[in-house]
Short mmCIF file of N, CA and C in Angstrom, two decimals:
data_model
loop_
_atom_site.label_atom_id
_atom_site.label_comp_id
_atom_site.label_asym_id
_atom_site.label_seq_id
_atom_site.Cartn_x
_atom_site.Cartn_y
_atom_site.Cartn_z
N UNK G 350 0.87 -1.17 0.00
CA UNK G 350 0.00 0.00 0.00
C UNK G 350 0.91 1.23 0.00
N UNK G 351 0.86 1.98 -1.09
CA UNK G 351 1.71 3.15 -1.21
C UNK G 351 1.28 4.29 -0.32
N UNK G 352 0.02 4.62 -0.35
CA UNK G 352 -0.53 5.73 0.43
C UNK G 352 -1.11 5.20 1.74
N UNK G 353 -1.07 6.00 2.77
CA UNK G 353 -1.69 5.62 4.04
C UNK G 353 -3.16 6.05 3.96
N UNK G 354 -4.04 5.08 3.80
CA UNK G 354 -5.46 5.36 3.63
C UNK G 354 -6.17 5.54 4.96
N UNK G 355 -7.17 6.44 4.94
CA UNK G 355 -8.02 6.63 6.11
C UNK G 355 -9.14 5.61 6.07
N UNK G 356 -9.38 4.98 7.20
CA UNK G 356 -10.45 4.00 7.33
C UNK G 356 -11.33 4.36 8.51
N UNK G 357 -12.61 4.12 8.34
CA UNK G 357 -13.58 4.32 9.41
C UNK G 357 -14.21 2.98 9.73
N UNK G 358 -14.31 2.69 11.00
CA UNK G 358 -14.99 1.48 11.46
C UNK G 358 -16.33 1.90 12.03
N UNK G 359 -17.38 1.26 11.55
CA UNK G 359 -18.74 1.52 12.04
C UNK G 359 -19.26 0.22 12.64
N UNK G 360 -19.38 0.18 13.95
CA UNK G 360 -19.94 -0.98 14.62
C UNK G 360 -21.46 -0.80 14.66
N UNK G 361 -22.16 -1.81 14.17
CA UNK G 361 -23.62 -1.78 14.12
C UNK G 361 -24.15 -2.72 15.19
N UNK G 362 -24.69 -2.14 16.25
CA UNK G 362 -25.17 -2.95 17.37
C UNK G 362 -26.13 -2.14 18.22
N UNK G 363 -27.35 -2.65 18.36
CA UNK G 363 -28.31 -2.00 19.24
C UNK G 363 -27.79 -1.94 20.67
N UNK G 364 -27.27 -3.05 21.17
CA UNK G 364 -26.83 -3.12 22.56
C UNK G 364 -25.59 -2.28 22.83
N UNK G 365 -24.61 -2.33 21.94
CA UNK G 365 -23.40 -1.51 22.15
C UNK G 365 -23.74 -0.03 22.04
N UNK G 366 -24.63 0.33 21.12
CA UNK G 366 -24.98 1.75 20.97
C UNK G 366 -25.77 2.26 22.17
N UNK G 367 -26.47 1.34 22.85
CA UNK G 367 -27.24 1.72 24.04
C UNK G 367 -26.40 1.64 25.32
N UNK G 368 -25.14 1.21 25.20
CA UNK G 368 -24.28 1.11 26.36
C UNK G 368 -24.49 -0.13 27.19
N UNK G 369 -25.23 -1.12 26.66
CA UNK G 369 -25.46 -2.37 27.39
C UNK G 369 -24.16 -3.14 27.54
N UNK G 370 -23.33 -3.10 26.52
CA UNK G 370 -21.99 -3.67 26.61
C UNK G 370 -21.03 -2.88 25.75
N UNK G 371 -19.76 -3.08 26.02
CA UNK G 371 -18.72 -2.35 25.31
C UNK G 371 -18.46 -2.99 23.95
N UNK G 372 -18.25 -2.17 22.94
CA UNK G 372 -17.88 -2.65 21.62
C UNK G 372 -16.45 -3.19 21.67
N UNK G 373 -16.27 -4.46 21.44
CA UNK G 373 -14.95 -5.05 21.38
C UNK G 373 -14.52 -5.32 19.93
N UNK G 374 -15.49 -5.38 19.03
CA UNK G 374 -15.17 -5.71 17.65
C UNK G 374 -14.50 -4.55 16.94
N UNK G 375 -15.04 -3.36 17.05
CA UNK G 375 -14.44 -2.20 16.41
C UNK G 375 -12.97 -2.01 16.78
N UNK G 376 -12.63 -2.03 18.08
CA UNK G 376 -11.23 -1.90 18.45
C UNK G 376 -10.34 -3.03 17.92
N UNK G 377 -10.85 -4.26 17.86
CA UNK G 377 -10.05 -5.37 17.33
C UNK G 377 -9.76 -5.16 15.85
N UNK G 378 -10.76 -4.70 15.11
CA UNK G 378 -10.58 -4.42 13.69
C UNK G 378 -9.63 -3.24 13.50
N UNK G 379 -9.77 -2.22 14.34
CA UNK G 379 -8.88 -1.06 14.27
C UNK G 379 -7.42 -1.46 14.47
N UNK G 380 -7.18 -2.34 15.43
CA UNK G 380 -5.81 -2.79 15.70
C UNK G 380 -5.21 -3.48 14.48
N UNK G 381 -5.99 -4.31 13.82
CA UNK G 381 -5.51 -5.00 12.61
C UNK G 381 -5.23 -4.01 11.49
N UNK G 382 -6.11 -3.04 11.31
CA UNK G 382 -5.90 -2.03 10.26
C UNK G 382 -4.65 -1.20 10.52
N UNK G 383 -4.46 -0.77 11.75
CA UNK G 383 -3.27 0.02 12.10
C UNK G 383 -2.00 -0.78 11.80
N UNK G 384 -2.04 -2.07 12.11
CA UNK G 384 -0.88 -2.93 11.85
C UNK G 384 -0.57 -3.01 10.36
N UNK G 385 -1.56 -2.73 9.53
CA UNK G 385 -1.37 -2.76 8.07
C UNK G 385 -1.21 -1.36 7.48
N UNK G 386 -0.99 -0.37 8.32
CA UNK G 386 -0.65 0.96 7.84
C UNK G 386 -1.81 1.91 7.58
N UNK G 387 -3.01 1.56 8.01
CA UNK G 387 -4.16 2.45 7.82
C UNK G 387 -4.23 3.47 8.93
N UNK G 388 -4.74 4.64 8.61
CA UNK G 388 -5.09 5.65 9.61
C UNK G 388 -6.54 5.39 9.97
N UNK G 389 -6.80 5.01 11.21
CA UNK G 389 -8.13 4.55 11.59
C UNK G 389 -8.89 5.62 12.36
N UNK G 390 -10.13 5.81 11.94
CA UNK G 390 -11.08 6.69 12.62
C UNK G 390 -12.15 5.79 13.25
N UNK G 391 -12.64 6.17 14.38
CA UNK G 391 -13.66 5.36 15.02
C UNK G 391 -13.04 4.33 15.94
N UNK G 392 -13.77 3.36 16.37
CA UNK G 392 -15.05 2.98 15.79
C UNK G 392 -16.19 3.91 16.21
N UNK G 393 -17.08 4.05 15.28
CA UNK G 393 -18.34 4.75 15.54
C UNK G 393 -19.38 3.67 15.75
N UNK G 394 -20.19 3.79 16.77
CA UNK G 394 -21.19 2.77 17.08
C UNK G 394 -22.58 3.33 16.78
N UNK G 395 -23.34 2.58 15.98
CA UNK G 395 -24.70 2.97 15.63
C UNK G 395 -25.63 1.78 15.88
N UNK G 396 -26.92 2.05 16.12
CA UNK G 396 -27.87 0.94 16.29
C UNK G 396 -28.20 0.29 14.95
N UNK G 397 -28.84 -0.86 15.03
CA UNK G 397 -29.27 -1.59 13.84
C UNK G 397 -30.48 -0.89 13.20
N UNK G 398 -30.24 0.27 12.67
CA UNK G 398 -31.27 1.07 12.01
C UNK G 398 -30.74 1.51 10.66
N UNK G 399 -31.43 1.14 9.59
CA UNK G 399 -30.95 1.47 8.25
C UNK G 399 -30.62 2.94 8.07
N UNK G 400 -31.49 3.86 8.47
CA UNK G 400 -31.16 5.28 8.24
C UNK G 400 -29.85 5.70 8.90
N UNK G 401 -29.58 5.20 10.10
CA UNK G 401 -28.34 5.58 10.80
C UNK G 401 -27.11 4.94 10.16
N UNK G 402 -27.25 3.70 9.72
CA UNK G 402 -26.14 3.03 9.05
C UNK G 402 -25.85 3.74 7.72
N UNK G 403 -26.90 3.99 6.95
CA UNK G 403 -26.74 4.67 5.66
C UNK G 403 -26.11 6.05 5.85
N UNK G 404 -26.56 6.79 6.86
CA UNK G 404 -26.01 8.13 7.11
C UNK G 404 -24.52 8.05 7.43
N UNK G 405 -24.11 7.06 8.21
CA UNK G 405 -22.69 6.91 8.55
C UNK G 405 -21.86 6.61 7.31
N UNK G 406 -22.38 5.77 6.43
CA UNK G 406 -21.66 5.43 5.20
C UNK G 406 -21.56 6.63 4.26
N UNK G 407 -22.64 7.35 4.10
CA UNK G 407 -22.65 8.53 3.23
C UNK G 407 -21.73 9.61 3.78
N UNK G 408 -21.77 9.83 5.09
CA UNK G 408 -20.90 10.85 5.70
C UNK G 408 -19.43 10.48 5.49
N UNK G 409 -19.10 9.21 5.59
CA UNK G 409 -17.71 8.78 5.37
C UNK G 409 -17.29 9.06 3.93
N UNK G 410 -18.15 8.75 2.99
CA UNK G 410 -17.83 9.01 1.57
C UNK G 410 -17.69 10.51 1.33
N UNK G 411 -18.59 11.30 1.90
CA UNK G 411 -18.51 12.75 1.74
C UNK G 411 -17.25 13.31 2.41
N UNK G 412 -16.76 12.63 3.44
CA UNK G 412 -15.54 13.04 4.12
C UNK G 412 -14.29 12.47 3.47
N UNK G 413 -14.45 11.84 2.32
CA UNK G 413 -13.34 11.28 1.55
C UNK G 413 -12.57 10.21 2.30
N UNK G 414 -13.26 9.42 3.12
CA UNK G 414 -12.66 8.26 3.77
C UNK G 414 -12.50 7.19 2.70
N UNK G 415 -11.34 6.55 2.65
CA UNK G 415 -11.08 5.55 1.61
C UNK G 415 -11.80 4.23 1.86
N UNK G 416 -11.84 3.80 3.12
CA UNK G 416 -12.37 2.49 3.47
C UNK G 416 -13.29 2.59 4.68
N UNK G 417 -14.47 2.00 4.56
CA UNK G 417 -15.37 1.88 5.70
C UNK G 417 -15.60 0.40 5.94
N UNK G 418 -15.32 -0.03 7.15
CA UNK G 418 -15.61 -1.41 7.55
C UNK G 418 -16.73 -1.37 8.57
N UNK G 419 -17.84 -2.03 8.24
CA UNK G 419 -18.91 -2.16 9.21
C UNK G 419 -18.71 -3.46 9.96
N UNK G 420 -19.10 -3.48 11.21
CA UNK G 420 -18.99 -4.68 12.05
C UNK G 420 -20.36 -4.98 12.61
N UNK G 421 -20.94 -6.11 12.21
CA UNK G 421 -22.22 -6.52 12.76
C UNK G 421 -23.38 -6.29 11.82
N UNK G 422 -24.49 -6.94 12.16
CA UNK G 422 -25.72 -6.76 11.40
C UNK G 422 -25.79 -7.51 10.08
N UNK G 423 -25.02 -8.60 9.95
CA UNK G 423 -24.97 -9.33 8.67
C UNK G 423 -25.63 -10.70 8.74
N UNK G 424 -26.29 -11.00 9.85
CA UNK G 424 -26.89 -12.31 10.02
C UNK G 424 -28.35 -12.36 9.61
N UNK G 425 -29.09 -13.27 10.22
CA UNK G 425 -30.48 -13.53 9.85
C UNK G 425 -31.49 -12.85 10.76
N UNK G 426 -31.04 -12.23 11.84
CA UNK G 426 -31.97 -11.58 12.75
C UNK G 426 -32.77 -10.52 12.00
N UNK G 427 -34.02 -10.33 12.36
CA UNK G 427 -34.81 -9.28 11.70
C UNK G 427 -34.18 -7.89 11.83
N UNK G 428 -33.36 -7.66 12.87
CA UNK G 428 -32.71 -6.37 13.05
C UNK G 428 -31.42 -6.24 12.25
N UNK G 429 -30.93 -7.33 11.65
CA UNK G 429 -29.69 -7.32 10.88
C UNK G 429 -29.96 -6.73 9.49
N UNK G 430 -29.63 -5.45 9.33
CA UNK G 430 -29.93 -4.75 8.08
C UNK G 430 -28.70 -4.07 7.46
N UNK G 431 -27.52 -4.40 7.96
CA UNK G 431 -26.32 -3.75 7.43
C UNK G 431 -26.12 -3.99 5.93
N UNK G 432 -26.31 -5.22 5.41
CA UNK G 432 -26.14 -5.41 3.97
C UNK G 432 -27.13 -4.58 3.14
N UNK G 433 -28.35 -4.46 3.62
CA UNK G 433 -29.34 -3.67 2.89
C UNK G 433 -28.98 -2.20 2.90
N UNK G 434 -28.50 -1.70 4.04
CA UNK G 434 -28.09 -0.30 4.12
C UNK G 434 -26.89 -0.05 3.21
N UNK G 435 -25.96 -0.99 3.18
CA UNK G 435 -24.78 -0.85 2.32
C UNK G 435 -25.19 -0.83 0.86
N UNK G 436 -26.02 -1.77 0.46
CA UNK G 436 -26.46 -1.83 -0.95
C UNK G 436 -27.23 -0.59 -1.35
N UNK G 437 -27.98 -0.01 -0.41
CA UNK G 437 -28.78 1.17 -0.72
C UNK G 437 -27.94 2.38 -1.08
N UNK G 438 -26.74 2.49 -0.50
CA UNK G 438 -25.92 3.68 -0.75
C UNK G 438 -24.81 3.45 -1.77
N UNK G 439 -24.51 2.20 -2.09
CA UNK G 439 -23.40 1.92 -3.00
C UNK G 439 -23.81 2.06 -4.46
N UNK G 440 -22.91 2.61 -5.25
CA UNK G 440 -23.14 2.78 -6.69
C UNK G 440 -22.73 1.54 -7.46
N UNK G 441 -21.69 0.85 -6.95
CA UNK G 441 -21.19 -0.37 -7.59
C UNK G 441 -20.91 -1.39 -6.50
N UNK G 442 -21.26 -2.64 -6.75
CA UNK G 442 -21.04 -3.69 -5.76
C UNK G 442 -19.73 -4.42 -6.06
N UNK G 443 -19.14 -4.98 -5.01
CA UNK G 443 -17.86 -5.70 -5.10
C UNK G 443 -18.07 -7.09 -4.48
N UNK G 444 -18.68 -8.02 -5.21
CA UNK G 444 -19.05 -9.31 -4.63
C UNK G 444 -17.87 -10.21 -4.26
N UNK G 445 -16.72 -10.02 -4.87
CA UNK G 445 -15.59 -10.90 -4.61
C UNK G 445 -15.07 -10.84 -3.19
N UNK G 446 -15.10 -9.66 -2.57
CA UNK G 446 -14.59 -9.54 -1.20
C UNK G 446 -15.40 -10.37 -0.21
N UNK G 447 -16.74 -10.24 -0.15
CA UNK G 447 -17.48 -11.08 0.79
C UNK G 447 -17.43 -12.56 0.42
N UNK G 448 -17.31 -12.87 -0.88
CA UNK G 448 -17.16 -14.28 -1.27
C UNK G 448 -15.87 -14.85 -0.70
N UNK G 449 -14.78 -14.09 -0.80
CA UNK G 449 -13.49 -14.54 -0.27
C UNK G 449 -13.55 -14.67 1.25
N UNK G 450 -14.22 -13.72 1.91
CA UNK G 450 -14.32 -13.79 3.36
C UNK G 450 -15.12 -15.01 3.79
N UNK G 451 -16.23 -15.28 3.12
CA UNK G 451 -17.04 -16.45 3.47
C UNK G 451 -16.25 -17.74 3.25
N UNK G 452 -15.53 -17.81 2.14
CA UNK G 452 -14.74 -19.02 1.85
C UNK G 452 -13.67 -19.24 2.91
N UNK G 453 -12.96 -18.20 3.29
CA UNK G 453 -11.92 -18.34 4.31
C UNK G 453 -12.53 -18.70 5.66
N UNK G 454 -13.64 -18.07 5.99
CA UNK G 454 -14.29 -18.32 7.27
C UNK G 454 -14.89 -19.71 7.33
N UNK G 455 -15.30 -20.25 6.20
CA UNK G 455 -15.88 -21.59 6.16
C UNK G 455 -14.86 -22.65 6.54
N UNK G 456 -13.57 -22.35 6.42
CA UNK G 456 -12.54 -23.28 6.87
C UNK G 456 -12.53 -23.39 8.39
N UNK G 457 -13.13 -22.40 9.07
CA UNK G 457 -13.19 -22.37 10.52
C UNK G 457 -14.55 -22.87 11.02
N UNK G 458 -15.62 -22.44 10.34
CA UNK G 458 -16.98 -22.81 10.76
C UNK G 458 -17.91 -22.84 9.55
N UNK G 459 -18.81 -23.83 9.53
CA UNK G 459 -19.77 -23.89 8.43
C UNK G 459 -20.84 -22.80 8.55
N UNK G 460 -20.88 -22.11 9.66
CA UNK G 460 -21.83 -20.99 9.82
C UNK G 460 -21.44 -19.79 8.96
N UNK G 461 -20.23 -19.80 8.42
CA UNK G 461 -19.78 -18.72 7.54
C UNK G 461 -20.73 -18.55 6.36
N UNK G 462 -21.31 -19.65 5.92
CA UNK G 462 -22.19 -19.59 4.74
C UNK G 462 -23.50 -18.88 5.04
N UNK G 463 -23.76 -18.57 6.30
CA UNK G 463 -24.96 -17.82 6.66
C UNK G 463 -24.74 -16.32 6.64
N UNK G 464 -23.52 -15.89 6.42
CA UNK G 464 -23.23 -14.45 6.39
C UNK G 464 -23.87 -13.81 5.15
N UNK G 465 -24.50 -12.67 5.38
CA UNK G 465 -25.09 -11.91 4.27
C UNK G 465 -24.25 -10.68 3.95
N UNK G 466 -23.01 -10.67 4.43
CA UNK G 466 -22.12 -9.52 4.21
C UNK G 466 -22.01 -9.18 2.73
N UNK G 467 -21.86 -7.89 2.48
CA UNK G 467 -21.70 -7.41 1.12
C UNK G 467 -20.60 -6.35 1.12
N UNK G 468 -20.26 -5.88 -0.07
CA UNK G 468 -19.27 -4.81 -0.21
C UNK G 468 -19.63 -4.01 -1.45
N UNK G 469 -19.28 -2.73 -1.41
CA UNK G 469 -19.58 -1.89 -2.55
C UNK G 469 -18.82 -0.58 -2.48
N UNK G 470 -19.03 0.23 -3.50
CA UNK G 470 -18.32 1.49 -3.66
C UNK G 470 -19.30 2.65 -3.67
N UNK G 471 -19.01 3.66 -2.85
CA UNK G 471 -19.73 4.92 -2.83
C UNK G 471 -18.72 5.99 -3.23
N UNK G 472 -18.85 6.53 -4.43
CA UNK G 472 -17.91 7.52 -4.93
C UNK G 472 -16.51 6.93 -4.92
N UNK G 473 -15.61 7.40 -4.04
CA UNK G 473 -14.24 6.87 -3.95
C UNK G 473 -14.02 6.14 -2.63
N UNK G 474 -15.10 5.66 -2.04
CA UNK G 474 -15.05 4.98 -0.75
C UNK G 474 -15.48 3.53 -0.92
N UNK G 475 -14.68 2.62 -0.42
CA UNK G 475 -15.00 1.20 -0.42
C UNK G 475 -15.63 0.85 0.92
N UNK G 476 -16.79 0.19 0.88
CA UNK G 476 -17.50 -0.24 2.09
C UNK G 476 -17.51 -1.76 2.12
N UNK G 477 -17.09 -2.33 3.24
CA UNK G 477 -17.07 -3.79 3.40
C UNK G 477 -17.73 -4.15 4.72
N UNK G 478 -18.68 -5.07 4.67
CA UNK G 478 -19.35 -5.55 5.88
C UNK G 478 -18.56 -6.70 6.49
N UNK G 479 -18.36 -6.64 7.80
CA UNK G 479 -17.72 -7.71 8.57
C UNK G 479 -18.71 -8.24 9.60
N UNK G 480 -18.48 -9.44 10.10
CA UNK G 480 -19.34 -9.98 11.16
C UNK G 480 -19.21 -9.17 12.45
N UNK G 481 -20.07 -9.47 13.42
CA UNK G 481 -20.10 -8.70 14.65
C UNK G 481 -19.17 -9.16 15.75
N UNK G 482 -18.69 -10.40 15.72
CA UNK G 482 -17.80 -10.86 16.79
C UNK G 482 -16.37 -10.45 16.48
N UNK G 483 -15.58 -10.14 17.51
CA UNK G 483 -14.20 -9.73 17.26
C UNK G 483 -13.40 -10.77 16.48
N UNK G 484 -13.52 -12.02 16.86
CA UNK G 484 -12.76 -13.08 16.18
C UNK G 484 -13.16 -13.22 14.73
N UNK G 485 -14.46 -13.31 14.47
CA UNK G 485 -14.93 -13.48 13.09
C UNK G 485 -14.60 -12.25 12.24
N UNK G 486 -14.73 -11.07 12.81
CA UNK G 486 -14.45 -9.84 12.06
C UNK G 486 -12.99 -9.79 11.64
N UNK G 487 -12.09 -10.08 12.58
CA UNK G 487 -10.66 -10.01 12.24
C UNK G 487 -10.27 -11.14 11.29
N UNK G 488 -10.82 -12.33 11.47
CA UNK G 488 -10.53 -13.43 10.53
C UNK G 488 -10.99 -13.08 9.13
N UNK G 489 -12.18 -12.49 9.02
CA UNK G 489 -12.70 -12.11 7.70
C UNK G 489 -11.84 -11.02 7.08
N UNK G 490 -11.46 -10.03 7.88
CA UNK G 490 -10.63 -8.94 7.36
C UNK G 490 -9.26 -9.47 6.91
N UNK G 491 -8.67 -10.35 7.69
CA UNK G 491 -7.37 -10.92 7.31
C UNK G 491 -7.45 -11.63 5.96
N UNK G 492 -8.61 -12.20 5.64
CA UNK G 492 -8.76 -12.92 4.37
C UNK G 492 -8.68 -11.99 3.16
N UNK G 493 -8.96 -10.71 3.36
CA UNK G 493 -9.01 -9.79 2.20
C UNK G 493 -8.11 -8.56 2.37
N UNK G 494 -7.29 -8.52 3.40
CA UNK G 494 -6.50 -7.31 3.66
C UNK G 494 -5.56 -6.99 2.49
N UNK G 495 -5.00 -7.98 1.84
CA UNK G 495 -4.12 -7.75 0.68
C UNK G 495 -4.87 -7.17 -0.51
N UNK G 496 -5.93 -7.83 -0.95
CA UNK G 496 -6.70 -7.28 -2.06
C UNK G 496 -7.31 -5.90 -1.77
N UNK G 497 -7.64 -5.64 -0.51
CA UNK G 497 -8.19 -4.32 -0.16
C UNK G 497 -7.22 -3.21 -0.53
N UNK G 498 -5.96 -3.39 -0.22
CA UNK G 498 -4.96 -2.35 -0.51
C UNK G 498 -4.88 -2.09 -2.00
N UNK G 499 -4.85 -3.15 -2.80
CA UNK G 499 -4.78 -2.97 -4.25
C UNK G 499 -6.07 -2.31 -4.77
N UNK G 500 -7.22 -2.75 -4.26
CA UNK G 500 -8.48 -2.15 -4.67
C UNK G 500 -8.55 -0.67 -4.35
N UNK G 501 -8.05 -0.29 -3.18
CA UNK G 501 -8.05 1.13 -2.81
C UNK G 501 -7.10 1.92 -3.69
N UNK G 502 -5.95 1.33 -4.04
CA UNK G 502 -5.03 2.01 -4.97
C UNK G 502 -5.75 2.31 -6.28
N UNK G 503 -6.51 1.35 -6.78
CA UNK G 503 -7.23 1.54 -8.05
C UNK G 503 -8.36 2.57 -7.88
N UNK G 504 -9.12 2.43 -6.83
CA UNK G 504 -10.26 3.31 -6.57
C UNK G 504 -9.84 4.75 -6.36
N UNK G 505 -8.70 4.94 -5.71
CA UNK G 505 -8.25 6.28 -5.36
C UNK G 505 -7.33 6.87 -6.42
N UNK G 506 -7.21 6.21 -7.58
CA UNK G 506 -6.44 6.79 -8.69
C UNK G 506 -4.98 6.40 -8.72
N UNK G 507 -4.66 5.26 -8.13
CA UNK G 507 -3.27 4.80 -8.14
C UNK G 507 -2.86 4.25 -9.48
N UNK G 508 -1.64 3.74 -9.56
CA UNK G 508 -1.15 3.21 -10.84
C UNK G 508 -1.90 1.93 -11.22
N UNK G 509 -2.08 1.75 -12.51
CA UNK G 509 -2.79 0.57 -13.02
C UNK G 509 -1.82 -0.61 -13.06
N UNK G 510 -1.77 -1.37 -11.98
CA UNK G 510 -0.85 -2.49 -11.88
C UNK G 510 -1.59 -3.81 -11.77
N UNK G 511 -2.76 -3.92 -12.37
CA UNK G 511 -3.58 -5.12 -12.21
C UNK G 511 -2.86 -6.36 -12.75
N UNK G 512 -2.03 -6.21 -13.77
CA UNK G 512 -1.37 -7.35 -14.37
C UNK G 512 -0.15 -7.80 -13.60
N UNK G 513 0.28 -7.04 -12.62
CA UNK G 513 1.47 -7.40 -11.85
C UNK G 513 1.06 -8.07 -10.55
N UNK G 514 1.75 -9.17 -10.26
CA UNK G 514 1.42 -9.88 -9.01
C UNK G 514 2.54 -9.75 -8.02
#
């Protein structure tokens, strides 16, 4: 990664946003990002409400944040609406990232196939949904941390090096 990209972590959790428990996932993801050279903002904690999730994603794009990682809200619960909020604001979808995360996570647990995580692009901002648990979120992020850097280089106007490995 040539440039040090700004990343925002948005933890989506009714209970963490209400102070019922402390967000442990956002800080775990932040630690991994910092170790890979990202400038991390947040985590910002919002409830499982589409308007609030969408507003956080749009504000990040308007603030020229390169990467937004959401944590939580990707399961089957009726309150899990993070993928829908992400799809609602994204102009282009990036299906390969969640596919890679599910495949890597499936080596650990067959429950990985239940993830509804998605990824997409809002202007020059890449949004990627991660699971809500610290372990699952960091495992999923580790599965795509390399491709993320290259994708951000392309999205943010870096050199066209797609043919070089």
